[in-house]
CSV table of C-alpha atoms and ligand atoms in Angstrom, one decimal:
chain,number,residue,atom,x,y,z
A,1,MET,CA,-12.0,4.5,-7.1
A,2,ALA,CA,-13.7,2.0,-9.3
A,3,SER,CA,-17.2,2.2,-8.0
A,4,TYR,CA,-16.7,6.4,-7.7
A,5,TYR,CA,-16.3,6.3,-11.3
A,6,LYS,CA,-19.4,3.6,-11.5
A,7,TYR,CA,-21.0,4.6,-9.7
A,8,PRO,CA,-23.8,7.3,-8.8
A,9,ILE,CA,-22.4,9.2,-4.9
A,10,ILE,CA,-24.6,10.2,-2.2
A,11,ARG,CA,-22.8,11.7,1.0
A,12,LEU,CA,-23.5,12.6,4.3
A,13,LYS,CA,-24.0,16.0,5.2
A,14,GLU,CA,-22.7,15.3,8.8
A,15,ALA,CA,-20.9,13.5,11.1
A,16,TYR,CA,-23.3,11.8,13.7
A,17,ILE,CA,-20.9,13.9,16.7
A,18,PRO,CA,-19.8,16.6,14.9
A,19,THR,CA,-15.7,16.6,16.3
A,20,SER,CA,-13.0,18.8,15.3
A,21,LYS,CA,-9.8,17.1,14.8
A,22,SER,CA,-6.4,18.9,13.5
A,23,TYR,CA,-3.5,17.1,11.0
A,24,THR,CA,0.1,17.4,11.8
A,25,PHE,CA,2.5,17.0,9.6
A,26,ILE,CA,5.4,15.3,10.8
A,27,SER,CA,9.0,14.1,9.6
A,28,GLY,CA,11.1,10.7,10.3
A,29,ASP,CA,10.4,7.0,9.9
A,30,SER,CA,10.5,6.5,13.2
A,31,ILE,CA,8.6,7.2,16.7
A,32,ASN,CA,10.4,10.3,17.2
A,33,ARG,CA,10.2,13.3,19.6
A,34,GLU,CA,7.4,14.7,18.1
A,35,CYS,CA,5.2,11.5,18.2
A,36,ILE,CA,6.1,11.3,21.7
A,37,LYS,CA,5.2,14.4,22.6
A,38,ALA,CA,2.3,13.9,21.0
A,39,LEU,CA,1.7,10.5,23.2
A,40,LYS,CA,2.8,12.5,26.2
A,41,GLU,CA,-0.2,15.1,26.0
A,42,THR,CA,-2.7,12.3,25.8
A,43,LEU,CA,-1.5,9.8,28.8
A,44,GLY,CA,-1.6,13.0,30.7
A,45,GLN,CA,-5.3,13.5,29.4
A,46,LYS,CA,-6.1,10.0,30.1
A,47,GLU,CA,-7.3,9.3,26.8
A,48,GLN,CA,-6.3,6.8,23.8
A,49,ALA,CA,-4.3,6.8,21.3
A,50,ILE,CA,-3.6,4.3,18.3
A,51,VAL,CA,0.0,3.9,16.4
A,52,PHE,CA,-0.3,2.8,12.5
A,53,LEU,CA,2.3,1.3,10.4
A,54,PRO,CA,1.7,-0.6,7.3
A,55,THR,CA,2.6,-4.2,6.3
A,56,ARG,CA,5.5,-4.5,5.3
A,57,GLY,CA,5.1,-6.8,1.5
A,58,ASN,CA,6.9,-9.2,-0.3
A,59,PHE,CA,9.5,-6.5,-1.6
A,60,LYS,CA,11.7,-3.8,-0.4
A,61,TYR,CA,12.0,-0.5,-1.6
A,62,LEU,CA,14.3,2.0,-1.6
A,63,TYR,CA,13.8,5.3,0.2
A,64,CYS,CA,14.8,8.6,0.9
A,65,PRO,CA,15.1,9.1,4.9
A,66,SER,CA,14.8,12.9,4.2
A,67,CYS,CA,12.2,13.0,1.1
A,68,GLY,CA,10.0,10.4,1.7
A,69,GLU,CA,10.7,9.7,-2.1
A,70,THR,CA,10.7,5.8,-3.2
A,71,HIS,CA,12.4,5.9,-7.0
A,72,LYS,CA,9.5,5.3,-10.3
A,73,CYS,CA,10.2,3.9,-12.5
A,74,PRO,CA,9.5,6.3,-15.7
A,75,PHE,CA,7.0,4.1,-17.6
A,76,CYS,CA,4.5,3.0,-15.4
A,77,SER,CA,4.8,5.8,-12.5
A,78,VAL,CA,4.2,2.5,-9.7
A,79,GLY,CA,7.9,2.1,-7.7
A,80,MET,CA,10.4,-0.2,-7.9
A,81,ALA,CA,11.1,-2.8,-6.1
A,82,LEU,CA,14.7,-3.6,-4.9
A,83,HIS,CA,16.7,-6.6,-5.9
A,84,ARG,CA,19.8,-7.4,-4.0
A,85,ASN,CA,20.8,-9.9,-5.0
A,86,HIS,CA,21.6,-8.9,-8.0
A,87,ARG,CA,22.0,-5.6,-7.3
A,88,HIS,CA,19.6,-3.5,-9.5
A,89,LEU,CA,15.8,-2.2,-9.1
A,90,ARG,CA,12.7,-3.2,-11.8
A,91,CYS,CA,9.4,-2.7,-12.0
A,92,HIS,CA,7.3,-4.9,-12.0
A,93,TYR,CA,4.9,-3.8,-14.3
A,94,CYS,CA,7.1,-4.0,-17.3
A,95,GLY,CA,10.0,-5.2,-16.5
A,96,TYR,CA,12.6,-2.0,-16.2
A,97,THR,CA,15.5,-2.3,-14.8
A,98,GLU,CA,17.4,0.6,-13.2
A,99,PRO,CA,20.9,0.1,-11.4
A,100,ILE,CA,20.4,1.1,-7.5
A,101,ALA,CA,20.6,4.2,-7.0
A,102,GLN,CA,22.8,5.5,-4.6
A,103,SER,CA,21.1,9.2,-3.5
A,104,CYS,CA,18.0,10.6,-3.9
A,105,SER,CA,16.9,12.4,-7.8
A,106,GLN,CA,14.8,15.0,-6.2
A,107,CYS,CA,16.8,15.8,-3.4
A,108,GLY,CA,20.4,14.4,-3.3
A,109,TYR,CA,20.0,12.7,-0.1
A,110,ALA,CA,22.7,9.3,0.7
A,111,PRO,CA,22.9,7.7,1.8
A,112,LEU,CA,18.9,5.8,0.2
A,113,SER,CA,17.3,3.6,3.3
A,114,SER,CA,15.1,0.1,2.7
A,115,GLU,CA,15.0,-0.5,6.4
A,116,ARG,CA,11.8,0.2,8.1
A,117,ILE,CA,10.3,-0.2,11.5
A,118,GLY,CA,7.6,-2.8,12.8
A,119,THR,CA,5.2,-2.8,15.6
A,120,LYS,CA,7.8,-4.8,18.0
A,121,GLU,CA,10.2,-2.0,17.6
A,122,ALA,CA,7.7,0.6,17.8
A,123,ILE,CA,5.7,-0.9,21.2
A,124,GLU,CA,9.6,-1.3,22.5
A,125,LEU,CA,10.6,2.4,21.7
A,126,ILE,CA,7.2,3.5,23.0
A,127,ASN,CA,8.2,1.9,26.4
A,128,GLU,CA,11.6,2.9,26.6
A,129,GLU,CA,9.5,6.3,27.0
A,130,PHE,CA,6.7,5.5,29.2
A,131,PRO,CA,7.2,2.8,31.0
A,132,ASP,CA,4.0,2.8,33.3
A,133,ALA,CA,1.7,3.4,29.8
A,134,ARG,CA,0.1,0.5,28.6
A,135,THR,CA,0.6,-1.0,25.1
A,136,ALA,CA,-0.7,-3.2,22.5
A,137,GLN,CA,0.3,-4.6,19.8
A,138,PHE,CA,-2.5,-5.0,16.8
A,139,ASP,CA,-1.6,-6.9,13.8
A,140,LYS,CA,-1.7,-10.1,12.5
A,141,ASP,CA,1.7,-12.1,14.3
A,142,SER,CA,-0.1,-10.6,17.5
A,143,ILE,CA,-4.0,-11.6,16.4
A,144,THR,CA,-3.8,-14.7,15.3
A,145,THR,CA,-7.7,-16.2,16.6
A,146,PRO,CA,-11.4,-14.5,16.7
A,147,LYS,CA,-10.5,-14.9,20.2
A,148,LYS,CA,-7.7,-12.8,21.0
A,149,LEU,CA,-9.3,-10.0,18.5
A,150,ASP,CA,-12.3,-10.0,20.9
A,151,THR,CA,-10.2,-9.8,24.0
A,152,ALA,CA,-7.6,-7.1,22.2
A,153,LEU,CA,-11.4,-5.0,22.0
A,154,SER,CA,-13.0,-5.1,24.9
A,155,GLN,CA,-9.2,-4.0,26.4
A,156,LEU,CA,-9.0,-0.7,24.8
A,157,ALA,CA,-13.3,-0.5,25.4
A,158,ASN,CA,-12.6,-0.5,28.8
A,159,LYS,CA,-9.5,1.0,28.1
A,160,GLU,CA,-6.9,-0.9,30.1
A,161,ILE,CA,-4.8,-0.4,26.5
A,162,ASP,CA,-3.4,3.3,26.3
A,163,ILE,CA,-1.6,3.0,23.4
A,164,LEU,CA,-2.6,0.4,20.4
A,165,VAL,CA,0.3,-0.3,17.4
A,166,GLY,CA,-0.5,-2.0,14.6
A,167,THR,CA,-0.7,-2.3,11.4
A,168,GLN,CA,-3.7,-2.1,8.7
A,169,MET,CA,-6.1,-4.5,11.1
A,170,LEU,CA,-6.7,-0.5,12.9
A,171,SER,CA,-8.5,0.8,10.0
A,172,LYS,CA,-11.6,-1.4,10.2
A,173,GLY,CA,-14.5,0.7,11.5
A,174,HIS,CA,-13.8,0.3,15.6
A,175,ASP,CA,-15.7,3.0,17.3
A,176,TYR,CA,-13.5,3.6,20.3
A,177,PRO,CA,-14.8,7.2,21.8
A,178,ASP,CA,-11.6,8.3,24.4
A,179,ILE,CA,-9.2,8.1,21.2
A,180,THR,CA,-8.0,11.0,20.7
A,181,LEU,CA,-4.6,10.4,18.5
A,182,SER,CA,-3.8,8.1,15.7
A,183,ILE,CA,-0.4,8.6,14.7
A,184,ILE,CA,-0.1,7.5,10.8
A,185,MET,CA,3.3,6.6,9.8
A,186,GLY,CA,4.8,4.7,6.6
A,187,LEU,CA,2.2,6.6,4.3
A,188,ASP,CA,5.4,7.4,2.3
A,189,TYR,CA,6.2,3.6,2.2
A,190,MET,CA,2.5,3.0,1.0
A,191,LEU,CA,3.4,5.5,-2.1
A,192,GLY,CA,6.3,3.9,-3.6
A,193,LEU,CA,4.2,0.5,-3.8
A,194,ALA,CA,4.8,-1.3,-7.4
A,195,ASP,CA,1.2,-0.5,-7.5
A,196,TYR,CA,-0.6,2.0,-9.2
A,197,ARG,CA,-3.3,2.0,-6.8
A,198,ALA,CA,-0.9,3.1,-4.6
A,199,LYS,CA,-1.9,6.9,-3.9
A,200,GLU,CA,-5.8,5.5,-3.2
A,201,ARG,CA,-4.1,2.6,-1.0
A,202,ALA,CA,-2.4,5.7,1.6
A,203,ILE,CA,-5.0,8.5,0.9
A,204,SER,CA,-8.1,5.9,2.2
A,205,LEU,CA,-5.6,4.7,5.0
A,206,LEU,CA,-5.2,7.6,6.5
A,207,PHE,CA,-8.9,8.7,6.2
A,208,GLN,CA,-9.8,5.4,8.4
A,209,ILE,CA,-7.0,6.0,10.3
A,210,ALA,CA,-7.7,9.6,11.2
A,211,GLY,CA,-11.2,8.4,11.0
A,212,ARG,CA,-10.6,6.0,14.2
A,213,CYS,CA,-9.9,8.4,16.7
A,214,GLY,CA,-11.9,12.1,17.5
A,215,ARG,CA,-15.0,10.1,17.6
A,216,THR,CA,-17.1,12.1,20.6
A,217,LYS,CA,-14.2,14.7,21.1
A,218,ASP,CA,-12.0,16.8,19.9
A,219,ALA,CA,-8.6,14.6,17.8
A,220,MET,CA,-5.0,15.0,16.8
A,221,VAL,CA,-3.8,12.9,13.9
A,222,TYR,CA,0.0,12.7,13.3
A,223,ILE,CA,1.0,12.1,9.6
A,224,GLN,CA,4.5,11.0,9.5
A,225,SER,CA,5.6,12.2,5.6
A,226,SER,CA,7.4,14.4,3.5
A,227,HIS,CA,4.4,14.4,1.0
A,228,ASN,CA,2.1,17.2,3.0
A,229,HIS,CA,2.0,19.2,-0.5
A,230,PHE,CA,0.2,15.7,-2.3
A,231,PHE,CA,-1.9,14.9,1.4
A,232,GLU,CA,-3.2,18.6,2.7
A,233,PRO,CA,-5.2,19.7,0.1
A,234,PHE,CA,-7.4,16.8,0.0
A,235,LEU,CA,-7.4,16.3,4.1
A,236,GLY,CA,-11.1,17.9,4.1
A,237,ASP,CA,-12.0,16.7,0.5
A,238,TYR,CA,-12.0,13.1,-0.6
A,239,GLU,CA,-14.1,13.9,-3.3
A,240,LEU,CA,-11.8,16.4,-4.7
A,241,PHE,CA,-8.6,13.1,-4.5
A,242,LEU,CA,-10.8,11.0,-6.3
A,243,LYS,CA,-11.5,13.5,-9.4
A,244,ASP,CA,-8.4,13.9,-9.5
A,245,GLU,CA,-6.6,10.1,-9.4
A,246,LEU,CA,-9.2,9.8,-12.2
A,247,GLU,CA,-7.5,12.1,-14.1
A,248,PHE,CA,-4.3,10.0,-13.3
A,249,ARG,CA,-5.6,6.8,-14.6
A,250,ARG,CA,-6.6,8.6,-17.7
A,251,ILE,CA,-3.8,9.7,-18.6
A,252,ALA,CA,-1.4,6.5,-17.7
A,253,VAL,CA,-4.3,4.5,-18.6
A,254,TYR,CA,-4.8,2.3,-16.0
A,255,PRO,CA,-8.4,0.7,-14.5
A,256,PRO,CA,-11.0,1.9,-14.4
A,257,PHE,CA,-10.3,3.0,-18.2
A,258,VAL,CA,-8.8,-0.3,-19.1
A,259,SER,CA,-9.0,-3.9,-17.7
A,260,MET,CA,-5.5,-5.5,-17.0
A,261,ALA,CA,-4.9,-8.6,-16.3
A,262,ARG,CA,-1.3,-10.6,-15.3
A,263,VAL,CA,-0.6,-14.5,-16.8
A,264,VAL,CA,1.4,-16.5,-14.5
A,265,ILE,CA,3.7,-19.0,-16.4
A,266,ALA,CA,4.8,-21.6,-13.9
A,267,HIS,CA,7.1,-25.1,-14.9
A,268,ALA,CA,9.9,-26.6,-12.7
A,269,LYS,CA,12.4,-26.8,-16.3
A,270,PRO,CA,13.2,-23.4,-16.6
A,271,ASP,CA,13.3,-23.9,-20.4
A,272,THR,CA,9.7,-25.0,-20.1
A,273,ALA,CA,9.1,-21.9,-18.7
A,274,GLU,CA,10.2,-19.7,-20.8
A,275,ARG,CA,9.4,-21.7,-24.5
A,276,GLN,CA,5.9,-21.5,-22.8
A,277,LEU,CA,6.0,-18.0,-22.6
A,278,LYS,CA,7.5,-17.6,-25.7
A,279,ASP,CA,4.7,-19.7,-27.5
A,280,THR,CA,2.2,-17.4,-25.3
A,281,LEU,CA,3.4,-14.2,-26.3
A,282,GLU,CA,3.0,-15.5,-29.7
A,283,ARG,CA,-0.2,-15.9,-29.1
A,284,LEU,CA,-1.8,-13.5,-27.6
A,285,LYS,CA,0.0,-11.1,-30.2
A,286,ARG,CA,-2.3,-12.0,-32.4
A,287,TYR,CA,-4.9,-10.0,-31.5
A,288,ASN,CA,-4.6,-6.7,-32.0
A,289,ASP,CA,-7.1,-4.9,-29.4
A,290,ILE,CA,-5.3,-6.1,-26.5
A,291,GLU,CA,-1.9,-4.2,-25.0
A,292,ILE,CA,0.7,-6.4,-24.0
A,293,ILE,CA,2.5,-4.1,-21.4
A,294,GLY,CA,5.2,-6.0,-20.0
A,295,GLU,CA,6.5,-9.8,-19.5
A,296,GLY,CA,9.2,-11.7,-18.0
A,297,LYS,CA,10.6,-13.7,-14.9
A,298,ALA,CA,7.7,-13.1,-12.2
A,299,PRO,CA,9.1,-11.2,-9.1
A,300,ILE,CA,9.6,-13.7,-7.5
A,301,GLU,CA,11.2,-16.7,-10.2
A,302,LYS,CA,10.6,-19.6,-8.1
A,303,ILE,CA,8.0,-20.9,-5.5
A,304,ALA,CA,8.0,-24.7,-4.8
A,305,ASN,CA,11.0,-25.2,-7.4
A,306,ARG,CA,8.7,-23.9,-10.1
A,307,TYR,CA,10.2,-21.3,-12.2
A,308,ARG,CA,7.7,-18.1,-12.7
A,309,TYR,CA,7.4,-16.1,-15.9
A,310,HIS,CA,4.4,-13.6,-16.6
A,311,ILE,CA,2.9,-11.2,-18.5
A,312,LEU,CA,1.3,-8.3,-17.8
A,313,LEU,CA,-2.0,-7.1,-20.4
A,314,ARG,CA,-4.2,-4.5,-20.4
A,315,SER,CA,-7.3,-3.5,-22.8
A,316,LYS,CA,-10.3,-1.1,-23.5
A,317,SER,CA,-12.9,-3.4,-24.1
A,318,LYS,CA,-13.2,-6.4,-21.0
A,319,LYS,CA,-14.3,-8.6,-23.8
A,320,ALA,CA,-11.2,-8.8,-26.6
A,321,LEU,CA,-9.4,-9.3,-23.2
A,322,LEU,CA,-11.4,-12.0,-22.0
A,323,GLY,CA,-11.3,-13.2,-25.8
A,324,ALA,CA,-7.2,-13.9,-26.0
A,325,LEU,CA,-7.1,-15.0,-22.6
A,326,HIS,CA,-9.2,-18.0,-23.1
A,327,SER,CA,-7.6,-18.7,-25.8
A,328,ILE,CA,-4.4,-19.7,-24.0
A,329,ALA,CA,-5.9,-21.3,-21.6
A,330,LYS,CA,-4.0,-24.4,-20.3
A,331,ARG,CA,-2.4,-26.1,-16.8
A,332,GLY,CA,0.4,-24.2,-15.5
A,333,ILE,CA,-0.7,-21.2,-17.0
A,334,GLU,CA,-3.0,-19.3,-13.9
A,335,ILE,CA,-5.0,-15.8,-15.0
A,336,ASP,CA,-5.4,-13.6,-13.3
A,337,MET,CA,-8.3,-10.2,-13.8
A,338,ASP,CA,-7.6,-7.1,-11.8
A,339,PRO,CA,-4.3,-8.3,-10.5
A,340,VAL,CA,-3.3,-7.2,-7.1
A,341,ASP,CA,-0.7,-9.1,-6.4
A,342,PHE,CA,2.2,-9.0,-8.9
A,343,SER,CA,4.5,-11.1,-7.2
B,1,ZN,ZN1,15.0,12.9,-1.4
B,2,ZN,ZN1,7.5,0.1,-15.0
């Protein structure tokens, strides 16, 4: 998104090998009957499939198993994370909290869920259906060395693997001719993450995973999501998404229209940490051209016995932001420009 905003764009006119892809939206959040049917068809033709599941982050999100909606902060348009111990939902941007909802605010469905399956469970479910199929796990838990990566990729190339189940690692530009099915799970989870880039991340993953199949033959892409109305218009045209999303960022005042920074204050004594937070806020308030979006306890309140607080800032002027940050820099204060991680 940032590059699209900053740089000129040149598009290739066509693919090197023109193939067509069919997109099918399916419901649910597990390996269900529709996935099994698609896998069966692919295996029957002696072709290969990949199954994608997103890596689960530090936080749980409450989502609706019926419509796929994640509860969003009314002020920041990002997903609110579940803090089970404190029995509330919290926005990691502005600190806004809400009691845990019992039913979906969009469709009324109850109960809401926070559990989702991982690569291991997905493989187990596939193996139960297809005991003869050769499956492999492709994620950070199983691919721990460059050698293991090489082995897995050469097995895939030699067609010693029928179904590869993995996480974000699958999205990299691997090019194998016989993959004719991509099943993409968990996009609704990606859309609900506490990150203003959630839509960008979900849709770029969709394009990347879909791009792993149909390199030389026509292929099928199964997308497990209840947000088909969001994805469908962009399937053939990601530039349309970029234009649309740029408008959202402009209105919601997110990068690339502003610069953001996160300040993390950590101290072994909770009182000291809290006092440092107050001092830092006082200093920052002297600057007119920066805005304090949120402040308070960090989502992970304690790491290595140090109590953590954070402040989220934004400004139309990167220079002004850097100036203000410079004035608060000292030991025990961590500054993160254009933060990606809000934990
Ligand atoms: Zn719902
Ligand atoms: Zn918020």
